[in-house]
PDB file of C-alpha atoms in Angstrom:
ATOM      1  CA  MET A  24     282.190 144.418 154.052  1.00  0.00           C
ATOM      2  CA  ASN A  25     285.669 143.890 155.431  1.00  0.00           C
ATOM      3  CA  ASP A  26     287.689 141.105 153.819  1.00  0.00           C
ATOM      4  CA  ASP A  27     290.860 141.770 155.840  1.00  0.00           C
ATOM      5  CA  LYS A  28     292.840 138.715 156.862  1.00  0.00           C
ATOM      6  CA  ILE A  29     294.930 138.866 160.017  1.00  0.00           C
ATOM      7  CA  ILE A  30     297.916 136.648 160.769  1.00  0.00           C
ATOM      8  CA  ASN A  31     299.633 136.782 164.146  1.00  0.00           C
ATOM      9  CA  LEU A  32     303.271 135.734 164.133  1.00  0.00           C
ATOM     10  CA  ASN A  33     304.867 133.994 167.083  1.00  0.00           C
ATOM     11  CA  VAL A  34     308.245 135.656 166.977  1.00  0.00           C
ATOM     12  CA  SER A  35     311.307 133.617 167.740  1.00  0.00           C
ATOM     13  CA  LYS A  36     314.595 135.297 166.885  1.00  0.00           C
ATOM     14  CA  LYS A  37     316.029 131.855 166.084  1.00  0.00           C
ATOM     15  CA  ASP A  38     313.468 131.286 163.299  1.00  0.00           C
ATOM     16  CA  PHE A  39     314.568 134.483 161.587  1.00  0.00           C
ATOM     17  CA  GLU A  40     318.287 133.793 162.120  1.00  0.00           C
ATOM     18  CA  GLU A  41     317.954 130.376 160.466  1.00  0.00           C
ATOM     19  CA  ILE A  42     316.785 132.038 157.277  1.00  0.00           C
ATOM     20  CA  TYR A  43     318.810 135.272 157.222  1.00  0.00           C
ATOM     21  CA  LEU A  44     322.100 133.679 158.219  1.00  0.00           C
ATOM     22  CA  LYS A  45     321.582 130.347 156.443  1.00  0.00           C
ATOM     23  CA  GLY A  46     324.758 128.736 155.186  1.00  0.00           C
ATOM     24  CA  ASN A  47     327.461 131.345 154.742  1.00  0.00           C
ATOM     25  CA  GLN A  48     325.151 134.312 154.100  1.00  0.00           C
ATOM     26  CA  GLY A  49     326.776 136.371 156.851  1.00  0.00           C
ATOM     27  CA  SER A  50     330.360 135.307 156.206  1.00  0.00           C
ATOM     28  CA  LEU A  51     332.556 138.166 155.047  1.00  0.00           C
ATOM     29  CA  PHE A  52     334.724 135.962 152.805  1.00  0.00           C
ATOM     30  CA  PHE A  53     332.550 132.978 151.904  1.00  0.00           C
ATOM     31  CA  SER A  54     329.080 134.442 151.397  1.00  0.00           C
ATOM     32  CA  PRO A  55     327.681 133.894 147.880  1.00  0.00           C
ATOM     33  CA  THR A  56     328.280 137.586 147.092  1.00  0.00           C
ATOM     34  CA  VAL A  57     331.960 137.561 148.073  1.00  0.00           C
ATOM     35  CA  LYS A  58     333.184 133.995 147.533  1.00  0.00           C
ATOM     36  CA  GLY A  59     334.040 134.291 143.816  1.00  0.00           C
ATOM     37  CA  LYS A  60     335.804 137.621 144.260  1.00  0.00           C
ATOM     38  CA  PHE A  61     337.767 136.259 147.243  1.00  0.00           C
ATOM     39  CA  ILE A  62     338.945 133.163 145.336  1.00  0.00           C
ATOM     40  CA  THR A  63     339.899 135.270 142.293  1.00  0.00           C
ATOM     41  CA  THR A  64     341.875 137.679 144.489  1.00  0.00           C
ATOM     42  CA  VAL A  65     343.734 134.805 146.181  1.00  0.00           C
ATOM     43  CA  VAL A  66     344.611 133.238 142.801  1.00  0.00           C
ATOM     44  CA  VAL A  67     345.867 136.543 141.381  1.00  0.00           C
ATOM     45  CA  ALA A  68     347.832 137.214 144.596  1.00  0.00           C
ATOM     46  CA  THR A  69     349.448 133.772 144.326  1.00  0.00           C
ATOM     47  CA  ILE A  70     350.439 134.435 140.710  1.00  0.00           C
ATOM     48  CA  LEU A  71     351.816 137.831 141.718  1.00  0.00           C
ATOM     49  CA  VAL A  72     353.926 136.303 144.529  1.00  0.00           C
ATOM     50  CA  ILE A  73     355.295 133.667 142.141  1.00  0.00           C
ATOM     51  CA  LEU A  74     356.180 136.372 139.617  1.00  0.00           C
ATOM     52  CA  PHE A  75     357.981 138.361 142.322  1.00  0.00           C
ATOM     53  CA  PHE A  76     360.078 135.314 143.195  1.00  0.00           C
ATOM     54  CA  PHE A  77     361.059 134.887 139.542  1.00  0.00           C
ATOM     55  CA  LYS A  78     361.284 138.574 138.593  1.00  0.00           C
ATOM     56  CA  ASP A  79     365.053 138.301 138.114  1.00  0.00           C
ATOM     57  CA  ASP A  80     364.466 135.665 135.416  1.00  0.00           C
ATOM     58  CA  LEU A  81     362.111 137.935 133.444  1.00  0.00           C
ATOM     59  CA  SER A  82     363.596 139.842 130.546  1.00  0.00           C
ATOM     60  CA  LYS A  83     363.011 143.578 130.245  1.00  0.00           C
ATOM     61  CA  GLU A  84     360.398 142.939 127.523  1.00  0.00           C
ATOM     62  CA  LYS A  85     358.423 140.561 129.789  1.00  0.00           C
ATOM     63  CA  PHE A  86     358.703 142.709 132.903  1.00  0.00           C
ATOM     64  CA  GLY A  87     355.376 144.332 131.909  1.00  0.00           C
ATOM     65  CA  ILE A  88     353.667 141.089 132.942  1.00  0.00           C
ATOM     66  CA  LEU A  89     354.548 141.873 136.548  1.00  0.00           C
ATOM     67  CA  TYR A  90     352.939 145.312 136.259  1.00  0.00           C
ATOM     68  CA  PHE A  91     349.874 143.856 134.569  1.00  0.00           C
ATOM     69  CA  VAL A  92     349.361 141.188 137.260  1.00  0.00           C
ATOM     70  CA  SER A  93     349.937 143.844 139.948  1.00  0.00           C
ATOM     71  CA  PHE A  94     347.197 145.941 138.333  1.00  0.00           C
ATOM     72  CA  LEU A  95     344.893 142.889 138.213  1.00  0.00           C
ATOM     73  CA  PHE A  96     345.551 142.225 141.892  1.00  0.00           C
ATOM     74  CA  LEU A  97     344.742 145.818 142.788  1.00  0.00           C
ATOM     75  CA  LEU A  98     341.528 145.645 140.762  1.00  0.00           C
ATOM     76  CA  CYS A  99     340.519 142.355 142.411  1.00  0.00           C
ATOM     77  CA  ALA A 100     341.283 143.763 145.855  1.00  0.00           C
ATOM     78  CA  VAL A 101     339.064 146.794 145.219  1.00  0.00           C
ATOM     79  CA  TYR A 102     336.146 144.652 144.016  1.00  0.00           C
ATOM     80  CA  LEU A 103     336.639 142.307 146.977  1.00  0.00           C
ATOM     81  CA  SER A 104     336.618 145.175 149.466  1.00  0.00           C
ATOM     82  CA  LEU A 105     333.416 146.589 147.942  1.00  0.00           C
ATOM     83  CA  ALA A 106     331.716 143.187 148.164  1.00  0.00           C
ATOM     84  CA  ILE A 107     332.871 142.693 151.769  1.00  0.00           C
ATOM     85  CA  ASN A 108     331.589 146.156 152.646  1.00  0.00           C
ATOM     86  CA  LYS A 109     328.188 145.334 151.119  1.00  0.00           C
ATOM     87  CA  VAL A 110     327.897 142.070 153.083  1.00  0.00           C
ATOM     88  CA  SER A 111     329.089 143.792 156.250  1.00  0.00           C
ATOM     89  CA  LYS A 112     326.407 146.487 155.967  1.00  0.00           C
ATOM     90  CA  TRP A 113     323.722 143.887 155.229  1.00  0.00           C
ATOM     91  CA  LYS A 114     324.779 141.756 158.202  1.00  0.00           C
ATOM     92  CA  LYS A 115     324.783 144.794 160.489  1.00  0.00           C
ATOM     93  CA  GLU A 116     321.226 145.685 159.390  1.00  0.00           C
ATOM     94  CA  VAL A 117     320.047 142.093 159.891  1.00  0.00           C
ATOM     95  CA  ILE A 118     321.554 141.901 163.383  1.00  0.00           C
ATOM     96  CA  GLN A 119     319.973 145.240 164.274  1.00  0.00           C
ATOM     97  CA  TYR A 120     316.583 143.990 163.002  1.00  0.00           C
ATOM     98  CA  LEU A 121     316.946 140.717 164.910  1.00  0.00           C
ATOM     99  CA  LYS A 122     317.603 142.688 168.099  1.00  0.00           C
ATOM    100  CA  THR A 123     314.280 144.479 167.636  1.00  0.00           C
ATOM    101  CA  LEU A 124     312.573 141.093 167.462  1.00  0.00           C
ATOM    102  CA  GLU A 125     313.867 140.087 170.908  1.00  0.00           C
ATOM    103  CA  ASN A 126     311.317 142.251 172.727  1.00  0.00           C
ATOM    104  CA  THR A 127     308.450 141.903 170.294  1.00  0.00           C
ATOM    105  CA  GLU A 128     305.001 141.757 171.809  1.00  0.00           C
ATOM    106  CA  ILE A 129     302.971 142.274 168.638  1.00  0.00           C
ATOM    107  CA  TYR A 130     303.914 141.043 165.174  1.00  0.00           C
ATOM    108  CA  GLN A 131     300.882 140.979 162.979  1.00  0.00           C
ATOM    109  CA  ILE A 132     300.194 140.866 159.255  1.00  0.00           C
ATOM    110  CA  GLN A 133     296.919 142.264 157.961  1.00  0.00           C
ATOM    111  CA  PHE A 134     295.974 142.254 154.301  1.00  0.00           C
ATOM    112  CA  ASN A 135     293.138 142.359 151.818  1.00  0.00           C
ATOM    113  CA  SER A 136     293.010 142.428 148.031  1.00  0.00           C
ATOM    114  CA  LYS A 137     294.556 145.927 147.812  1.00  0.00           C
ATOM    115  CA  VAL A 138     296.559 146.652 150.976  1.00  0.00           C
ATOM    116  CA  PHE A 139     299.257 144.842 152.961  1.00  0.00           C
ATOM    117  CA  LYS A 140     299.994 145.990 156.524  1.00  0.00           C
ATOM    118  CA  VAL A 141     302.590 144.901 159.049  1.00  0.00           C
ATOM    119  CA  ASN A 142     302.330 145.817 162.717  1.00  0.00           C
ATOM    120  CA  LEU A 143     305.505 145.343 164.747  1.00  0.00           C
ATOM    121  CA  ASN A 144     305.003 146.617 168.324  1.00  0.00           C
ATOM    122  CA  ASP A 145     302.527 149.265 167.128  1.00  0.00           C
ATOM    123  CA  ASN A 146     304.981 150.423 164.445  1.00  0.00           C
ATOM    124  CA  LYS A 147     302.686 150.014 161.449  1.00  0.00           C
ATOM    125  CA  GLU A 148     303.813 149.905 157.834  1.00  0.00           C
ATOM    126  CA  THR A 149     301.271 149.952 155.028  1.00  0.00           C
ATOM    127  CA  SER A 150     301.888 149.069 151.393  1.00  0.00           C
ATOM    128  CA  LEU A 151     299.739 148.519 148.378  1.00  0.00           C
ATOM    129  CA  TRP A 152     300.232 145.109 146.809  1.00  0.00           C
ATOM    130  CA  THR A 153     301.269 146.905 143.606  1.00  0.00           C
ATOM    131  CA  GLU A 154     304.258 148.420 145.431  1.00  0.00           C
ATOM    132  CA  PHE A 155     305.901 145.020 145.821  1.00  0.00           C
ATOM    133  CA  THR A 156     308.348 144.328 143.020  1.00  0.00           C
ATOM    134  CA  ALA A 157     309.310 140.752 143.873  1.00  0.00           C
ATOM    135  CA  ALA A 158     308.317 137.851 146.065  1.00  0.00           C
ATOM    136  CA  GLU A 159     310.086 134.675 147.096  1.00  0.00           C
ATOM    137  CA  ILE A 160     308.133 131.716 148.369  1.00  0.00           C
ATOM    138  CA  SER A 161     309.894 128.643 149.714  1.00  0.00           C
ATOM    139  CA  ASN A 162     309.091 125.827 152.096  1.00  0.00           C
ATOM    140  CA  THR A 163     310.641 127.771 154.984  1.00  0.00           C
ATOM    141  CA  PHE A 164     309.653 131.411 154.408  1.00  0.00           C
ATOM    142  CA  ILE A 165     307.861 134.030 152.324  1.00  0.00           C
ATOM    143  CA  GLY A 166     309.808 137.119 151.305  1.00  0.00           C
ATOM    144  CA  LEU A 167     308.495 140.350 149.823  1.00  0.00           C
ATOM    145  CA  GLU A 168     310.494 143.194 148.259  1.00  0.00           C
ATOM    146  CA  GLY A 169     309.217 146.660 147.503  1.00  0.00           C
ATOM    147  CA  LYS A 170     308.678 149.888 149.396  1.00  0.00           C
ATOM    148  CA  PHE A 171     309.351 147.782 152.505  1.00  0.00           C
ATOM    149  CA  ASN A 172     311.104 144.407 152.525  1.00  0.00           C
ATOM    150  CA  TYR A 173     309.751 141.542 154.579  1.00  0.00           C
ATOM    151  CA  MET A 174     310.609 137.958 155.390  1.00  0.00           C
ATOM    152  CA  PHE A 175     308.151 135.786 157.279  1.00  0.00           C
ATOM    153  CA  PRO A 176     309.368 132.365 158.499  1.00  0.00           C
ATOM    154  CA  LYS A 177     306.937 129.492 158.214  1.00  0.00           C
ATOM    155  CA  LYS A 178     307.838 128.436 161.763  1.00  0.00           C
ATOM    156  CA  SER A 179     306.515 131.744 163.116  1.00  0.00           C
ATOM    157  CA  MET A 180     302.945 131.114 162.019  1.00  0.00           C
ATOM    158  CA  GLN A 181     300.389 128.360 161.825  1.00  0.00           C
ATOM    159  CA  GLU A 182     300.356 126.134 158.741  1.00  0.00           C
ATOM    160  CA  ALA A 183     296.943 127.447 157.620  1.00  0.00           C
ATOM    161  CA  ASP A 184     298.141 131.056 157.976  1.00  0.00           C
ATOM    162  CA  PHE A 185     301.280 130.297 155.959  1.00  0.00           C
ATOM    163  CA  GLU A 186     299.149 128.847 153.142  1.00  0.00           C
ATOM    164  CA  LEU A 187     296.793 131.840 153.274  1.00  0.00           C
ATOM    165  CA  LEU A 188     299.702 134.291 153.025  1.00  0.00           C
ATOM    166  CA  LYS A 189     301.312 132.211 150.274  1.00  0.00           C
ATOM    167  CA  GLN A 190     298.116 132.311 148.178  1.00  0.00           C
ATOM    168  CA  ALA A 191     297.727 136.052 148.720  1.00  0.00           C
ATOM    169  CA  VAL A 192     301.313 136.745 147.670  1.00  0.00           C
ATOM    170  CA  GLN A 193     300.995 134.526 144.573  1.00  0.00           C
ATOM    171  CA  LYS A 194     297.777 136.285 143.607  1.00  0.00           C
ATOM    172  CA  ASN A 195     298.810 139.891 144.290  1.00  0.00           C
ATOM    173  CA  VAL A 196     302.538 140.221 143.572  1.00  0.00           C
ATOM    174  CA  GLN A 197     303.446 140.448 139.906  1.00  0.00           C
ATOM    175  CA  LYS A 198     306.322 138.220 138.885  1.00  0.00           C
TER     176      LYS A 198
END
């Protein structure tokens, strides 16, 4: 008895871009990961510039403030550069993945109560449901994280298939 369910996805690069690059996700300075660090760095830099303009008015005892703010700016700049690097790498991986979708002939999901398989142009990946550590279900996509990470746009499948996948993910992925 084979209880495998098969969902064929109609791949449109645009459907995936809408979700991956939604809002400012791909922005190097205004993505949710970087925005706070960028604003903090700009504020500290502004304070540092103001202190440099008035450094002649600082007494020798208060000159340490300039060094302290300089250290804060350096620290902020390092954290900002690390965050920008992280977003840059993520964006590069997403763009590379989206390029593979341009020439997709087969994009198929096959699953049962124990196993979850994805076939992308005969490049098959198999996972046990227990290997997924997190799932995100929204009105526009279903995302899975684990041994392999997946994101399936609702627009790329039929409504009934989306509901079937949604129920399977809710049932099999531990929250």
